[in-house]
PDB file of C-alpha atoms in Angstrom:
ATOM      1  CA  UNK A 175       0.000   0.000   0.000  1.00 80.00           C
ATOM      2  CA  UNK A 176       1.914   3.008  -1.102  1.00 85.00           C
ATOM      3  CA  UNK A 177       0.162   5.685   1.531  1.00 87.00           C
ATOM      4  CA  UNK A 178       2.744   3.409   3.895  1.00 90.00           C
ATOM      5  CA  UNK A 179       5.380   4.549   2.472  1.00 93.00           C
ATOM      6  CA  UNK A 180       7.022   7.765   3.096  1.00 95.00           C
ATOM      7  CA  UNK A 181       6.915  10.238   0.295  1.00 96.00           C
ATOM      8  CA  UNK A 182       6.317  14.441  -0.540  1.00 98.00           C
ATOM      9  CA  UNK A 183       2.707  14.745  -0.506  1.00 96.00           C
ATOM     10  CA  UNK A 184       0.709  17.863   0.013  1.00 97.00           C
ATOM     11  CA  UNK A 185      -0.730  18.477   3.722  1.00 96.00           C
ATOM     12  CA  UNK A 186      -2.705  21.113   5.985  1.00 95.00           C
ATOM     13  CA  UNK A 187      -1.610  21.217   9.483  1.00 94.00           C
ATOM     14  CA  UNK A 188      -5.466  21.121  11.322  1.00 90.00           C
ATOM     15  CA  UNK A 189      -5.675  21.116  15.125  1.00 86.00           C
ATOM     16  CA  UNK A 190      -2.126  19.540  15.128  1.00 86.00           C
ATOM     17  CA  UNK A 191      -2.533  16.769  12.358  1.00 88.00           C
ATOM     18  CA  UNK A 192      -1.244  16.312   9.272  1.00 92.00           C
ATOM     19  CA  UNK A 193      -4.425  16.169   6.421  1.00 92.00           C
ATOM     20  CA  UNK A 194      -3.304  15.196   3.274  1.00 93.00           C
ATOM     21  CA  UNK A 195      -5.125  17.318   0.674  1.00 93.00           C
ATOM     22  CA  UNK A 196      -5.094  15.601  -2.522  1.00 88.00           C
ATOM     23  CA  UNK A 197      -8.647  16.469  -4.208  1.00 86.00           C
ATOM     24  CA  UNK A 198     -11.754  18.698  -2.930  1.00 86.00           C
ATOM     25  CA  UNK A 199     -13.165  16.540   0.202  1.00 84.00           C
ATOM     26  CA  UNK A 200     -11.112  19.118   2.409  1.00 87.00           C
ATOM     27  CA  UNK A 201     -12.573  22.668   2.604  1.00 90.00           C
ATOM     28  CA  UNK A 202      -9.414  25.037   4.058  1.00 94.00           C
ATOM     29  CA  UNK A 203      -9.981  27.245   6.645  1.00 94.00           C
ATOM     30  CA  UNK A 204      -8.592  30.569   6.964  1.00 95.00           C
ATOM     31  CA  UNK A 205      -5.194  30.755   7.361  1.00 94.00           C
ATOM     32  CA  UNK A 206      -4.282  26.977   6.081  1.00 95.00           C
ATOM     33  CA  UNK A 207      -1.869  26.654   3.633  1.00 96.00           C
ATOM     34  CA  UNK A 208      -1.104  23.152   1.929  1.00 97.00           C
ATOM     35  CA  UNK A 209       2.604  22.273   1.994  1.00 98.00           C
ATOM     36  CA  UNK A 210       4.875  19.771   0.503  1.00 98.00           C
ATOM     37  CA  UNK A 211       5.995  17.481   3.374  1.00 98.00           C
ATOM     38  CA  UNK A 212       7.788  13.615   3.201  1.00 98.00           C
ATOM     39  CA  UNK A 213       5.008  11.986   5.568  1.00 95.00           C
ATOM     40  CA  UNK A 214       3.427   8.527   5.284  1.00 93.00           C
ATOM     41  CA  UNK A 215       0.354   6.650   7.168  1.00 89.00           C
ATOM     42  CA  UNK A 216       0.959   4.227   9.891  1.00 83.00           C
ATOM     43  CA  UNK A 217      -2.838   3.568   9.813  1.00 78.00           C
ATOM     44  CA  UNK A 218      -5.002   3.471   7.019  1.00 76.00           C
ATOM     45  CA  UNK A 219      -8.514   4.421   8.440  1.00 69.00           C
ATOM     46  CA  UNK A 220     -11.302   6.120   6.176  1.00 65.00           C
ATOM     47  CA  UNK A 221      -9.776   8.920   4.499  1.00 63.00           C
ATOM     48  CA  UNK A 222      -9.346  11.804   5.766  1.00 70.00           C
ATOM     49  CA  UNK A 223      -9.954  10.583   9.454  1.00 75.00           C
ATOM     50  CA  UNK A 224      -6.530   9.488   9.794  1.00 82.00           C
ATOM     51  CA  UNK A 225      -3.762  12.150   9.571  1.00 86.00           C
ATOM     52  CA  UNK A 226      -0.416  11.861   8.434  1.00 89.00           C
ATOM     53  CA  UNK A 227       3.093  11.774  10.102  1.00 90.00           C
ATOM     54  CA  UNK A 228       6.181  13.458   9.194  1.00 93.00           C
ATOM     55  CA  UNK A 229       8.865  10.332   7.846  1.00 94.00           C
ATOM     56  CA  UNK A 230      11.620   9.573   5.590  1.00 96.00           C
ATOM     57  CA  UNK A 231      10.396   5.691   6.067  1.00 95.00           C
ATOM     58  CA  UNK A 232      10.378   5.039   2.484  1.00 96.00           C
ATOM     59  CA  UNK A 233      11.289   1.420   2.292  1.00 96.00           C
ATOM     60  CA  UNK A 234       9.940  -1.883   4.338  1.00 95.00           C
ATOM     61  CA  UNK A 235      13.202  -2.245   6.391  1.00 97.00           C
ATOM     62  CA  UNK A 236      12.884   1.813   6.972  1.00 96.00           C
ATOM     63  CA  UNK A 237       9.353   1.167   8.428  1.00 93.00           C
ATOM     64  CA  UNK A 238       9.754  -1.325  10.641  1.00 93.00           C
ATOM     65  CA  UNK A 239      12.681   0.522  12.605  1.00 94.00           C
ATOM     66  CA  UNK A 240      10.701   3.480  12.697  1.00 92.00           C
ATOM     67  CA  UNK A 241       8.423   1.552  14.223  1.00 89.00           C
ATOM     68  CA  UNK A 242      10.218  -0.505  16.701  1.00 91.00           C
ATOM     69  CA  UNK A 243      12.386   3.094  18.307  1.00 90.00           C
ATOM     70  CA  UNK A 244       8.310   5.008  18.148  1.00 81.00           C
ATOM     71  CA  UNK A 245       7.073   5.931  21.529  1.00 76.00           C
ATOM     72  CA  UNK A 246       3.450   6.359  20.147  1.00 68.00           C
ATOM     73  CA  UNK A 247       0.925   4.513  19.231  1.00 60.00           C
ATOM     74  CA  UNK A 248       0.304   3.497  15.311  1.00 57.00           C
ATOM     75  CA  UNK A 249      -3.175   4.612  15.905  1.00 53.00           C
ATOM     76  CA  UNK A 250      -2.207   8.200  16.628  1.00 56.00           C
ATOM     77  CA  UNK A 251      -3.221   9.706  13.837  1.00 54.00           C
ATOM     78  CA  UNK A 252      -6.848   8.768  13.858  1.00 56.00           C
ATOM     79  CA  UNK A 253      -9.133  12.115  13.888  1.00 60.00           C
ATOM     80  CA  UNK A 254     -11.644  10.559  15.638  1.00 55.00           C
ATOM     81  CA  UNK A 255      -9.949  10.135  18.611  1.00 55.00           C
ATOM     82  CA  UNK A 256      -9.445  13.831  19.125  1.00 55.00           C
ATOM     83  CA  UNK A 257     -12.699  15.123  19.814  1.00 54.00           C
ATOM     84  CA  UNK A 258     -13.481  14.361  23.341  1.00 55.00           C
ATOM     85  CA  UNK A 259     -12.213  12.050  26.348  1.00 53.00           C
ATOM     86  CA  UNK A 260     -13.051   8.474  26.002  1.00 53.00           C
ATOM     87  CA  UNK A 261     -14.902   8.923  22.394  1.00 64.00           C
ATOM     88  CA  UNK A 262     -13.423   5.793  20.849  1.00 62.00           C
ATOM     89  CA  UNK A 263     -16.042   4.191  24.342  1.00 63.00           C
ATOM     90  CA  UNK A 264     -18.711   6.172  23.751  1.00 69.00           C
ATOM     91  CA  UNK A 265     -18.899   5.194  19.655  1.00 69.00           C
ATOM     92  CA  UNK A 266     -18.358   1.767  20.691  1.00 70.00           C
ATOM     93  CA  UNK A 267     -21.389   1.916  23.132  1.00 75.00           C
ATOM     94  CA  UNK A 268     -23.405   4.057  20.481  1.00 79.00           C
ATOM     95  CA  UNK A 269     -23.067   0.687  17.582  1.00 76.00           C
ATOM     96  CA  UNK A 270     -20.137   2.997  15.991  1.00 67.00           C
ATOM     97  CA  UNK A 271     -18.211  -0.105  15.411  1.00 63.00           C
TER      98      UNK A 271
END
């Protein structure tokens, strides 16, 4: 899956994640400014829920020892989890998944 692997893609910083704007699902809001930034996706969830992160990971063996030195969790990037305390319980409570 190339998202995976590292590479220059264009990206809005929003509430501290990296969105990866590549058609017109994301409506900018004032002030955001898409840049040109070597990230890649350590989850692939719905897009755009999951943001970016900033790598040079660009090969299999590259991955995997970013992972293994990474003091966060592959699932960091998932927007959903950002929008209140204990969400990810609630939606599972609600039938969410």
């Amino acid at each position: 899956m190339p998202l995976y692997f590292a590479k220059h893609r264009p990206v809005i910083e929003r509430d501290g994640t990296l969105i990866m704007v590549d058609d017109d699902r994301i409506d900018l809001k004032a002030g955001e400014v898409i840049t040109q930034q070597k990230v890649r996706f350590r989850t692939l969830g719905c897009w755009p829920l999951t943001g970016a992160i900033p790598s040079q990971a660009d090969t299999l063996p590259a991955i995997i020892e970013e992972m293994l030195i990474s003091t966060s969790s592959e699932r960091q990037g998932r927007l959903i989890d950002s929008d209140q305390s204990a969400s990810m319980e609630l939606k599972k409570r609600q039938g969410y998944f």
